Structure formats: C-alpha cells, structure tokens
PDB file of C-alpha atoms in Angstrom:
ATOM      1  CA  MET A 209    -165.716  17.389 227.729  1.00 75.00           C
ATOM      2  CA  THR A 210    -169.023  16.536 225.784  1.00 90.00           C
ATOM      3  CA  LEU A 211    -169.804  19.952 225.939  1.00 93.00           C
ATOM      4  CA  ASN A 212    -166.621  20.781 224.032  1.00 91.00           C
ATOM      5  CA  ALA A 213    -168.827  18.387 221.569  1.00 94.00           C
ATOM      6  CA  LEU A 214    -171.604  20.765 221.234  1.00 96.00           C
ATOM      7  CA  LYS A 215    -169.010  23.571 220.677  1.00 95.00           C
ATOM      8  CA  THR A 216    -167.308  22.367 218.142  1.00 95.00           C
ATOM      9  CA  ILE A 217    -170.871  20.528 216.558  1.00 96.00           C
ATOM     10  CA  HIS A 218    -172.468  23.299 216.870  1.00 96.00           C
ATOM     11  CA  SER A 219    -170.022  26.111 215.974  1.00 96.00           C
ATOM     12  CA  LEU A 220    -170.552  24.357 212.453  1.00 95.00           C
ATOM     13  CA  ASN A 221    -174.675  24.980 212.679  1.00 95.00           C
ATOM     14  CA  ILE A 222    -174.943  21.140 213.865  1.00 95.00           C
ATOM     15  CA  VAL A 223    -177.955  20.314 216.266  1.00 95.00           C
ATOM     16  CA  HIS A 224    -177.374  16.921 217.577  1.00 95.00           C
ATOM     17  CA  THR A 225    -180.854  16.339 218.908  1.00 94.00           C
ATOM     18  CA  ASP A 226    -180.035  13.290 220.308  1.00 94.00           C
ATOM     19  CA  VAL A 227    -177.849  13.943 223.382  1.00 95.00           C
ATOM     20  CA  LYS A 228    -178.881  11.449 225.818  1.00 94.00           C
ATOM     21  CA  LEU A 229    -176.782   8.826 228.292  1.00 91.00           C
ATOM     22  CA  ASP A 230    -176.432   5.837 225.421  1.00 90.00           C
ATOM     23  CA  ASN A 231    -174.825   7.736 222.585  1.00 93.00           C
ATOM     24  CA  ILE A 232    -171.536   9.559 225.623  1.00 91.00           C
ATOM     25  CA  LEU A 233    -169.522   7.715 225.278  1.00 86.00           C
ATOM     26  CA  PHE A 234    -165.230   7.009 227.415  1.00 81.00           C
ATOM     27  CA  ALA A 235    -161.751   5.587 226.504  1.00 78.00           C
ATOM     28  CA  ASN A 236    -160.753   2.843 226.950  1.00 76.00           C
ATOM     29  CA  GLU A 237    -157.478   3.044 228.089  1.00 76.00           C
ATOM     30  CA  ARG A 238    -157.033  -0.612 228.721  1.00 77.00           C
ATOM     31  CA  PHE A 239    -158.551  -1.658 225.440  1.00 79.00           C
ATOM     32  CA  ALA A 240    -157.116   1.117 223.855  1.00 74.00           C
ATOM     33  CA  LEU A 241    -154.933  -1.660 221.119  1.00 77.00           C
ATOM     34  CA  ASP A 242    -157.572  -3.372 218.742  1.00 81.00           C
ATOM     35  CA  SER A 243    -156.842  -6.756 218.764  1.00 86.00           C
ATOM     36  CA  ALA A 244    -155.581  -5.965 223.498  1.00 85.00           C
ATOM     37  CA  LEU A 245    -160.570  -6.014 223.148  1.00 83.00           C
ATOM     38  CA  GLU A 246    -159.816  -9.358 220.759  1.00 87.00           C
ATOM     39  CA  LYS A 247    -158.089 -11.104 222.944  1.00 90.00           C
ATOM     40  CA  TYR A 248    -161.100 -10.198 226.016  1.00 88.00           C
ATOM     41  CA  LEU A 249    -164.131 -10.938 224.550  1.00 86.00           C
ATOM     42  CA  GLU A 250    -162.518 -13.602 223.328  1.00 88.00           C
ATOM     43  CA  GLU A 251    -161.995 -14.828 226.647  1.00 89.00           C
ATOM     44  CA  ASN A 252    -165.024 -14.195 227.536  1.00 87.00           C
ATOM     45  CA  PRO A 253    -167.849 -13.830 224.464  1.00 85.00           C
ATOM     46  CA  SER A 254    -171.088 -12.650 224.887  1.00 83.00           C
ATOM     47  CA  GLN A 255    -173.754 -14.389 225.957  1.00 85.00           C
ATOM     48  CA  VAL A 256    -177.892 -14.935 224.521  1.00 88.00           C
ATOM     49  CA  ASN A 257    -180.853 -14.512 226.655  1.00 87.00           C
ATOM     50  CA  PRO A 258    -181.760 -18.173 225.426  1.00 87.00           C
ATOM     51  CA  ASP A 259    -185.548 -16.995 225.716  1.00 88.00           C
ATOM     52  CA  THR A 260    -185.143 -13.900 223.638  1.00 87.00           C
ATOM     53  CA  GLN A 261    -181.831 -15.380 221.559  1.00 85.00           C
ATOM     54  CA  ILE A 262    -180.927 -11.637 221.741  1.00 86.00           C
ATOM     55  CA  PRO A 263    -177.218 -11.299 222.686  1.00 81.00           C
ATOM     56  CA  GLU A 264    -177.086  -9.832 226.400  1.00 81.00           C
ATOM     57  CA  SER A 265    -175.468  -6.303 227.488  1.00 76.00           C
ATOM     58  CA  GLN A 266    -171.759  -6.621 228.245  1.00 76.00           C
ATOM     59  CA  PRO A 267    -170.265  -4.696 230.082  1.00 76.00           C
ATOM     60  CA  ILE A 268    -166.321  -3.639 229.421  1.00 81.00           C
ATOM     61  CA  PRO A 269    -164.662  -3.058 232.398  1.00 81.00           C
ATOM     62  CA  ASN A 270    -162.586   0.220 232.834  1.00 78.00           C
ATOM     63  CA  GLU A 271    -160.817   1.726 235.603  1.00 76.00           C
ATOM     64  CA  TRP A 272    -164.257   5.000 236.058  1.00 75.00           C
ATOM     65  CA  THR A 273    -165.705   3.774 238.791  1.00 73.00           C
ATOM     66  CA  TYR A 274    -168.182   5.804 241.204  1.00 68.00           C
ATOM     67  CA  GLU A 275    -164.983   7.674 243.640  1.00 75.00           C
ATOM     68  CA  THR A 276    -163.016   8.526 240.925  1.00 76.00           C
ATOM     69  CA  SER A 277    -162.123  11.715 241.877  1.00 75.00           C
ATOM     70  CA  ALA A 278    -162.112  14.772 239.424  1.00 70.00           C
ATOM     71  CA  PHE A 279    -158.433  15.166 238.559  1.00 74.00           C
ATOM     72  CA  GLN A 280    -158.506  11.968 237.003  1.00 75.00           C
ATOM     73  CA  ALA A 281    -161.673  12.594 235.750  1.00 73.00           C
ATOM     74  CA  GLU A 282    -160.285  15.531 233.714  1.00 73.00           C
ATOM     75  CA  ARG A 283    -158.668  12.931 231.545  1.00 75.00           C
ATOM     76  CA  MET A 284    -161.214  10.844 230.228  1.00 77.00           C
ATOM     77  CA  THR A 285    -161.741  11.129 226.659  1.00 82.00           C
ATOM     78  CA  VAL A 286    -165.884  11.226 226.213  1.00 85.00           C
ATOM     79  CA  ALA A 287    -167.053  10.955 223.015  1.00 89.00           C
ATOM     80  CA  LEU A 288    -170.491  12.311 221.255  1.00 93.00           C
ATOM     81  CA  ILE A 289    -171.579   9.870 219.870  1.00 92.00           C
ATOM     82  CA  ASP A 290    -174.278   9.155 217.021  1.00 92.00           C
ATOM     83  CA  PHE A 291    -175.267  11.649 214.345  1.00 92.00           C
ATOM     84  CA  GLY A 292    -178.105   9.941 212.779  1.00 88.00           C
ATOM     85  CA  HIS A 293    -180.469  12.142 214.038  1.00 89.00           C
ATOM     86  CA  ALA A 294    -178.713  16.238 213.596  1.00 92.00           C
ATOM     87  CA  GLU A 295    -180.300  18.217 211.841  1.00 91.00           C
ATOM     88  CA  TRP A 296    -177.896  21.816 209.984  1.00 92.00           C
ATOM     89  CA  THR A 297    -179.389  24.869 212.244  1.00 89.00           C
ATOM     90  CA  GLU A 298    -180.380  26.438 209.142  1.00 82.00           C
ATOM     91  CA  GLY A 299    -183.215  25.263 206.389  1.00 70.00           C
ATOM     92  CA  THR A 300    -185.863  23.542 207.475  1.00 68.00           C
ATOM     93  CA  PRO A 301    -185.947  20.181 210.107  1.00 70.00           C
ATOM     94  CA  LEU A 302    -186.829  17.108 207.709  1.00 62.00           C
ATOM     95  CA  GLY A 303    -188.986  15.574 210.781  1.00 63.00           C
ATOM     96  CA  ASP A 304    -190.190  17.148 214.666  1.00 66.00           C
ATOM     97  CA  GLY A 305    -189.890  13.672 216.235  1.00 70.00           C
ATOM     98  CA  PHE A 306    -186.518  15.712 218.120  1.00 75.00           C
ATOM     99  CA  CYS A 307    -184.546  13.546 221.380  1.00 85.00           C
ATOM    100  CA  PRO A 308    -185.894  11.021 223.856  1.00 87.00           C
ATOM    101  CA  LEU A 309    -188.538  11.730 225.570  1.00 89.00           C
ATOM    102  CA  PHE A 310    -187.637  12.939 228.944  1.00 92.00           C
ATOM    103  CA  LEU A 311    -185.487  15.005 227.506  1.00 95.00           C
ATOM    104  CA  ARG A 312    -187.247  16.622 225.211  1.00 94.00           C
ATOM    105  CA  PRO A 313    -187.674  20.933 225.389  1.00 95.00           C
ATOM    106  CA  PRO A 314    -190.785  22.695 224.970  1.00 94.00           C
ATOM    107  CA  GLU A 315    -189.661  24.181 221.701  1.00 93.00           C
ATOM    108  CA  VAL A 316    -189.727  20.850 220.729  1.00 92.00           C
ATOM    109  CA  LEU A 317    -193.543  19.572 221.738  1.00 92.00           C
ATOM    110  CA  LEU A 318    -194.191  22.750 220.189  1.00 92.00           C
ATOM    111  CA  SER A 319    -192.673  23.580 217.452  1.00 91.00           C
ATOM    112  CA  SER A 320    -191.388  26.047 218.543  1.00 90.00           C
ATOM    113  CA  GLY A 321    -188.064  27.182 216.852  1.00 87.00           C
ATOM    114  CA  PHE A 322    -185.201  24.543 216.746  1.00 89.00           C
ATOM    115  CA  GLY A 323    -181.712  25.498 216.820  1.00 92.00           C
ATOM    116  CA  THR A 324    -178.227  24.055 218.957  1.00 95.00           C
ATOM    117  CA  ALA A 325    -180.707  24.722 222.837  1.00 96.00           C
ATOM    118  CA  ILE A 326    -182.497  22.319 221.366  1.00 95.00           C
ATOM    119  CA  ASP A 327    -178.590  20.104 223.414  1.00 97.00           C
ATOM    120  CA  ILE A 328    -178.209  21.976 226.041  1.00 97.00           C
ATOM    121  CA  TRP A 329    -182.217  21.909 227.380  1.00 97.00           C
ATOM    122  CA  MET A 330    -181.228  17.957 227.359  1.00 97.00           C
ATOM    123  CA  ILE A 331    -177.915  18.768 229.083  1.00 97.00           C
ATOM    124  CA  GLY A 332    -179.569  20.171 232.139  1.00 97.00           C
ATOM    125  CA  CYS A 333    -181.571  17.303 231.491  1.00 97.00           C
ATOM    126  CA  LEU A 334    -178.855  14.798 231.962  1.00 96.00           C
ATOM    127  CA  THR A 335    -176.853  16.441 234.696  1.00 96.00           C
ATOM    128  CA  PHE A 336    -179.809  15.831 237.379  1.00 96.00           C
ATOM    129  CA  GLU A 337    -180.140  12.841 236.237  1.00 95.00           C
ATOM    130  CA  LEU A 338    -176.368  12.029 236.087  1.00 91.00           C
ATOM    131  CA  LEU A 339    -176.599  13.413 239.949  1.00 92.00           C
ATOM    132  CA  VAL A 340    -179.157  12.028 241.587  1.00 93.00           C
ATOM    133  CA  GLY A 341    -179.745   8.657 239.097  1.00 91.00           C
ATOM    134  CA  ARG A 342    -183.485   9.939 238.062  1.00 92.00           C
ATOM    135  CA  SER A 343    -184.682  11.527 235.134  1.00 94.00           C
ATOM    136  CA  LEU A 344    -185.705  15.191 236.001  1.00 95.00           C
ATOM    137  CA  PHE A 345    -188.699  14.991 234.231  1.00 95.00           C
ATOM    138  CA  HIS A 346    -191.533  11.817 234.561  1.00 92.00           C
ATOM    139  CA  PRO A 347    -194.274  13.181 232.097  1.00 93.00           C
ATOM    140  CA  GLU A 348    -197.723  11.277 232.798  1.00 92.00           C
ATOM    141  CA  ASP A 349    -200.145  10.200 229.450  1.00 93.00           C
ATOM    142  CA  GLY A 350    -204.075  11.177 231.729  1.00 91.00           C
ATOM    143  CA  GLY A 351    -206.133   9.467 229.056  1.00 91.00           C
ATOM    144  CA  ASP A 352    -209.684  11.093 228.522  1.00 89.00           C
ATOM    145  CA  ASP A 353    -207.660  14.216 231.149  1.00 91.00           C
ATOM    146  CA  TRP A 354    -204.774  14.996 229.496  1.00 91.00           C
ATOM    147  CA  SER A 355    -201.724  13.792 227.003  1.00 92.00           C
ATOM    148  CA  ILE A 356    -198.429  13.268 228.036  1.00 94.00           C
ATOM    149  CA  ASP A 357    -197.741  16.266 226.619  1.00 93.00           C
ATOM    150  CA  GLU A 358    -199.524  18.368 227.561  1.00 94.00           C
ATOM    151  CA  ASP A 359    -198.481  16.445 231.776  1.00 95.00           C
ATOM    152  CA  HIS A 360    -194.651  17.092 230.442  1.00 96.00           C
ATOM    153  CA  LEU A 361    -195.097  21.516 229.428  1.00 95.00           C
ATOM    154  CA  ALA A 362    -196.743  21.589 232.854  1.00 94.00           C
ATOM    155  CA  LYS A 363    -193.651  19.653 235.104  1.00 95.00           C
ATOM    156  CA  MET A 364    -191.874  22.335 233.137  1.00 95.00           C
ATOM    157  CA  MET A 365    -192.688  25.180 234.897  1.00 94.00           C
ATOM    158  CA  GLU A 366    -193.335  23.562 237.940  1.00 94.00           C
ATOM    159  CA  LEU A 367    -189.546  22.556 237.586  1.00 94.00           C
ATOM    160  CA  THR A 368    -187.644  25.906 236.644  1.00 93.00           C
ATOM    161  CA  ASP A 369    -190.787  28.358 238.831  1.00 90.00           C
ATOM    162  CA  GLN A 370    -190.730  29.759 234.312  1.00 91.00           C
ATOM    163  CA  ARG A 371    -193.750  30.238 231.528  1.00 90.00           C
ATOM    164  CA  PHE A 372    -194.619  30.349 228.334  1.00 90.00           C
ATOM    165  CA  SER A 373    -193.985  34.174 227.862  1.00 88.00           C
ATOM    166  CA  THR A 374    -196.396  35.965 224.798  1.00 87.00           C
ATOM    167  CA  THR A 375    -193.240  36.113 223.022  1.00 89.00           C
ATOM    168  CA  ILE A 376    -192.725  32.426 222.838  1.00 91.00           C
ATOM    169  CA  LEU A 377    -195.747  31.127 222.605  1.00 89.00           C
ATOM    170  CA  ASP A 378    -196.888  33.692 219.358  1.00 89.00           C
ATOM    171  CA  ARG A 379    -194.624  31.473 217.603  1.00 90.00           C
ATOM    172  CA  ALA A 380    -195.293  28.137 219.052  1.00 91.00           C
ATOM    173  CA  LYS A 381    -197.434  26.327 216.369  1.00 91.00           C
ATOM    174  CA  ASN A 382    -198.984  23.617 218.777  1.00 91.00           C
ATOM    175  CA  ARG A 383    -200.207  26.251 221.128  1.00 90.00           C
ATOM    176  CA  ALA A 384    -204.113  26.344 220.185  1.00 89.00           C
ATOM    177  CA  LYS A 385    -203.369  21.728 220.738  1.00 90.00           C
ATOM    178  CA  TYR A 386    -201.854  22.892 224.220  1.00 90.00           C
ATOM    179  CA  PHE A 387    -202.715  26.167 226.047  1.00 89.00           C
ATOM    180  CA  ASP A 388    -206.215  28.277 225.626  1.00 82.00           C
ATOM    181  CA  ALA A 389    -206.270  32.471 224.687  1.00 73.00           C
ATOM    182  CA  GLU A 390    -205.884  33.235 227.877  1.00 62.00           C
ATOM    183  CA  GLY A 391    -206.889  32.867 231.554  1.00 45.00           C
ATOM    184  CA  GLU A 392    -205.538  32.763 235.045  1.00 44.00           C
ATOM    185  CA  VAL A 393    -204.037  30.077 236.475  1.00 45.00           C
ATOM    186  CA  SER A 394    -203.829  29.396 240.000  1.00 46.00           C
ATOM    187  CA  SER A 395    -200.055  27.435 241.549  1.00 49.00           C
ATOM    188  CA  VAL A 396    -199.850  26.632 244.967  1.00 50.00           C
ATOM    189  CA  ASN A 397    -197.107  28.825 246.942  1.00 55.00           C
ATOM    190  CA  ALA A 398    -194.707  26.458 247.751  1.00 52.00           C
ATOM    191  CA  LYS A 399    -194.036  28.644 251.598  1.00 58.00           C
ATOM    192  CA  ASP A 400    -197.672  29.627 252.928  1.00 60.00           C
ATOM    193  CA  LYS A 401    -198.813  26.734 251.121  1.00 58.00           C
ATOM    194  CA  GLN A 402    -201.874  29.759 249.693  1.00 60.00           C
ATOM    195  CA  ILE A 403    -203.488  29.054 246.108  1.00 51.00           C
ATOM    196  CA  HIS A 404    -202.364  32.683 244.291  1.00 52.00           C
ATOM    197  CA  TRP A 405    -203.350  33.895 241.463  1.00 46.00           C
ATOM    198  CA  CYS A 406    -202.447  35.413 238.304  1.00 54.00           C
ATOM    199  CA  LYS A 407    -203.427  36.136 235.042  1.00 52.00           C
ATOM    200  CA  LEU A 408    -201.066  34.227 231.936  1.00 57.00           C
ATOM    201  CA  PRO A 409    -200.626  35.095 228.249  1.00 59.00           C
ATOM    202  CA  GLY A 410    -202.048  31.819 227.940  1.00 67.00           C
ATOM    203  CA  ASN A 411    -203.249  28.730 229.819  1.00 83.00           C
ATOM    204  CA  LEU A 412    -202.883  25.095 229.223  1.00 87.00           C
ATOM    205  CA  ILE A 413    -206.288  23.798 228.731  1.00 86.00           C
ATOM    206  CA  ASN A 414    -205.964  21.109 230.917  1.00 88.00           C
ATOM    207  CA  ILE A 415    -203.990  21.219 233.159  1.00 88.00           C
ATOM    208  CA  LYS A 416    -204.620  23.935 235.314  1.00 83.00           C
ATOM    209  CA  ASP A 417    -203.531  23.920 238.729  1.00 85.00           C
ATOM    210  CA  LEU A 418    -199.786  25.055 239.150  1.00 88.00           C
ATOM    211  CA  ILE A 419    -196.779  23.546 241.969  1.00 89.00           C
ATOM    212  CA  PRO A 420    -193.452  24.977 242.003  1.00 90.00           C
ATOM    213  CA  VAL A 421    -191.134  22.871 242.924  1.00 92.00           C
ATOM    214  CA  LYS A 422    -187.426  23.790 242.648  1.00 93.00           C
ATOM    215  CA  ILE A 423    -184.525  21.354 241.242  1.00 95.00           C
ATOM    216  CA  GLU A 424    -182.366  21.805 244.965  1.00 95.00           C
ATOM    217  CA  LYS A 425    -185.671  20.608 247.008  1.00 94.00           C
ATOM    218  CA  ALA A 426    -186.213  17.415 243.641  1.00 94.00           C
ATOM    219  CA  MET A 427    -182.444  16.576 244.285  1.00 94.00           C
ATOM    220  CA  ARG A 428    -182.610  17.029 248.111  1.00 94.00           C
ATOM    221  CA  ASN A 429    -185.558  14.131 247.625  1.00 92.00           C
ATOM    222  CA  TYR A 430    -183.325  11.288 246.790  1.00 91.00           C
ATOM    223  CA  ASN A 431    -181.070  11.920 250.216  1.00 90.00           C
ATOM    224  CA  ILE A 432    -177.804  11.024 247.803  1.00 88.00           C
ATOM    225  CA  PRO A 433    -175.718  10.604 249.271  1.00 86.00           C
ATOM    226  CA  GLY A 434    -172.481  12.987 249.821  1.00 83.00           C
ATOM    227  CA  LEU A 435    -174.289  15.509 247.685  1.00 87.00           C
ATOM    228  CA  SER A 436    -173.672  18.917 249.911  1.00 90.00           C
ATOM    229  CA  GLN A 437    -176.214  21.835 249.937  1.00 92.00           C
ATOM    230  CA  GLU A 438    -173.844  23.302 247.918  1.00 91.00           C
ATOM    231  CA  ASP A 439    -173.488  20.769 245.125  1.00 90.00           C
ATOM    232  CA  ILE A 440    -176.881  21.217 244.815  1.00 94.00           C
ATOM    233  CA  THR A 441    -177.419  24.425 245.085  1.00 94.00           C
ATOM    234  CA  GLU A 442    -174.897  24.700 242.348  1.00 94.00           C
ATOM    235  CA  SER A 443    -175.696  22.336 240.627  1.00 95.00           C
ATOM    236  CA  ALA A 444    -179.288  22.682 240.550  1.00 96.00           C
ATOM    237  CA  ASP A 445    -178.248  26.917 239.171  1.00 96.00           C
ATOM    238  CA  PHE A 446    -176.095  25.041 236.620  1.00 96.00           C
ATOM    239  CA  ILE A 447    -179.317  23.285 235.719  1.00 97.00           C
ATOM    240  CA  ARG A 448    -181.882  26.043 235.042  1.00 96.00           C
ATOM    241  CA  SER A 449    -179.554  27.681 233.166  1.00 96.00           C
ATOM    242  CA  CYS A 450    -180.325  24.816 230.445  1.00 97.00           C
ATOM    243  CA  LEU A 451    -184.213  24.879 231.107  1.00 97.00           C
ATOM    244  CA  HIS A 452    -184.972  28.218 230.329  1.00 97.00           C
ATOM    245  CA  LEU A 453    -188.106  28.185 228.841  1.00 96.00           C
ATOM    246  CA  ASP A 454    -187.214  30.233 226.109  1.00 95.00           C
ATOM    247  CA  HIS A 455    -184.985  28.416 223.950  1.00 95.00           C
ATOM    248  CA  GLU A 456    -183.416  32.531 222.560  1.00 94.00           C
ATOM    249  CA  LYS A 457    -182.319  32.944 226.560  1.00 95.00           C
ATOM    250  CA  ARG A 458    -180.684  29.181 227.035  1.00 97.00           C
ATOM    251  CA  PRO A 459    -176.065  30.018 227.590  1.00 97.00           C
ATOM    252  CA  THR A 460    -174.238  28.373 224.676  1.00 97.00           C
ATOM    253  CA  ALA A 461    -172.287  25.535 225.490  1.00 96.00           C
ATOM    254  CA  ASP A 462    -169.300  27.919 225.247  1.00 95.00           C
ATOM    255  CA  GLU A 463    -170.606  29.903 227.724  1.00 96.00           C
ATOM    256  CA  LEU A 464    -171.163  27.130 229.951  1.00 95.00           C
ATOM    257  CA  VAL A 465    -167.333  25.100 230.693  1.00 92.00           C
ATOM    258  CA  LYS A 466    -167.164  28.935 232.304  1.00 92.00           C
ATOM    259  CA  HIS A 467    -170.216  28.475 234.985  1.00 93.00           C
ATOM    260  CA  SER A 468    -168.889  27.842 238.893  1.00 90.00           C
ATOM    261  CA  PHE A 469    -170.578  24.538 238.789  1.00 91.00           C
ATOM    262  CA  LEU A 470    -167.757  22.909 236.521  1.00 87.00           C
ATOM    263  CA  MET A 471    -165.190  25.372 237.231  1.00 82.00           C
ATOM    264  CA  LYS A 472    -165.478  23.430 240.884  1.00 77.00           C
ATOM    265  CA  ALA A 473    -165.668  20.837 240.326  1.00 67.00           C
ATOM    266  CA  PHE A 474    -162.115  20.779 237.945  1.00 56.00           C
ATOM    267  CA  HIS A 475    -160.744  22.231 240.117  1.00 51.00           C
ATOM    268  CA  CYS A 476    -160.703  19.335 243.815  1.00 45.00           C
TER     269      CYS A 476
END
C-alpha cells in the first residue's frame, strides 16, 4: 500500500524523502464522517500535560490490532502524507539533510546521488522496524574517535555484508570525509571467527574492523513470538534488496510489490 503510493509519486518524478511511520496513516472506518469524529473528540477532549501545558498524544480508537489477518489487512486504506520535504528527481535538491537519521541512506551521507531509491532504502529499514519493533540501524557518536555518520556507514556495511565500490565512491562528494584513498580492512568471519583481510577501494578512516551480522540473525536476536524462520528468511531477502549500497541497483517500488515476501503475506 505504501509502495503503491511510492509507485505513483515516483512515476511523477517526485521523491518523498521522509518515509517514516509518522507519515503513514490508516483510514479509520469508525470515523468516516467528520461528524462522528467531532462527537468523539467532544466526549474525549485532549488531555494537557500539567507540567508543560502541552496537549498529550491521543490515539483515536481503530479496528486494527496485531491479530489483524492478512485478509483483513487488504481492506486497509493507507495514506502516505507530509510532502513538506519532497523533491523533484530532476534538478538539484534544495537541501541535503534528507530523511530521519536512522533511516538515512548512504547516498545522502556521501552525497553520491539523489533519486527515488532514497525512498526504497527507507522502506527496507521500516520493514525491519515493523517486524521486530526496533530500528535496524543504531549509529553512535564515538566522540573524538568517530562521527555518528561514520558509524552509520560502518553499520550499513556490517548489516548488508556489502562494501562501497569504486563506482559509488568515485561519485561521492563526501568521500574524503569518511574514507581513505585505498588500503586493507579486516572483518571477522561469522562462521570460523577468524579475521580476514581484503583490499577495498577505500576504508573508513576511523573504523577499521567490521563485524558482519546478517539481517536474519539480527531479527532472530529479538525472539519475536510468531515470527517463523520462513518469515525471517523471506522478509530479510526483501529488506536486503531495499538496502543495496549502490542506489542505482535498488529495485523500484513497482518491482518490490511483486516480491515473494509481499505476495505470500497477502495470500494468507
């Protein structure tokens, strides 16, 4: 549903740049009429925080729960909102601070390109978050040792088991900010626990040792009830396809809606 919205705006050469859970709304059939919503709000006025005098969040009752079946979910009407940060795919973007921090794709950090693939990266991150209830990326500021953006780039490589190719780095305006010219980088093999060295086009300047963690393992670590191994395998493949470090190699929204993970989910 959100992907269908992205299909439409991408066909119009628009990049949303802010696809996050706050901007994905579900229609509420209980309050289909304005009068019904007005009556509910009159009977249930907003509560004000006594300390800050700011109205508190007041979720409106709805019929959707964690037990909602895939069949029922197909009846949902989903709206992608807030186009305040949207940009045209053609021309120069008006800014460079796109996307919430934890959802920010590598091309934004590296300034290596701009296009609809930005939204696809965020879909991959949100899919993980919706399945396990936690953000996929948790970049940390290392103070004088490394920046939060450099840690973010390191975690991208660890969780996708990819490296930034020469093609990506050659078009990255911020390459020198995060990567050295050329060198060796070590990684710890998850199976044999041995350190392996390999030549890369460029290594992160301040973070040399990377420990790959498959998305499947990251999902299993949360021990989510009802999330089967088949679910993990299918969803991880979907997420991984969204998280290609080279934005030019990510699938389109139209291609993603045909992914087996979604096809199976809506044929339950």
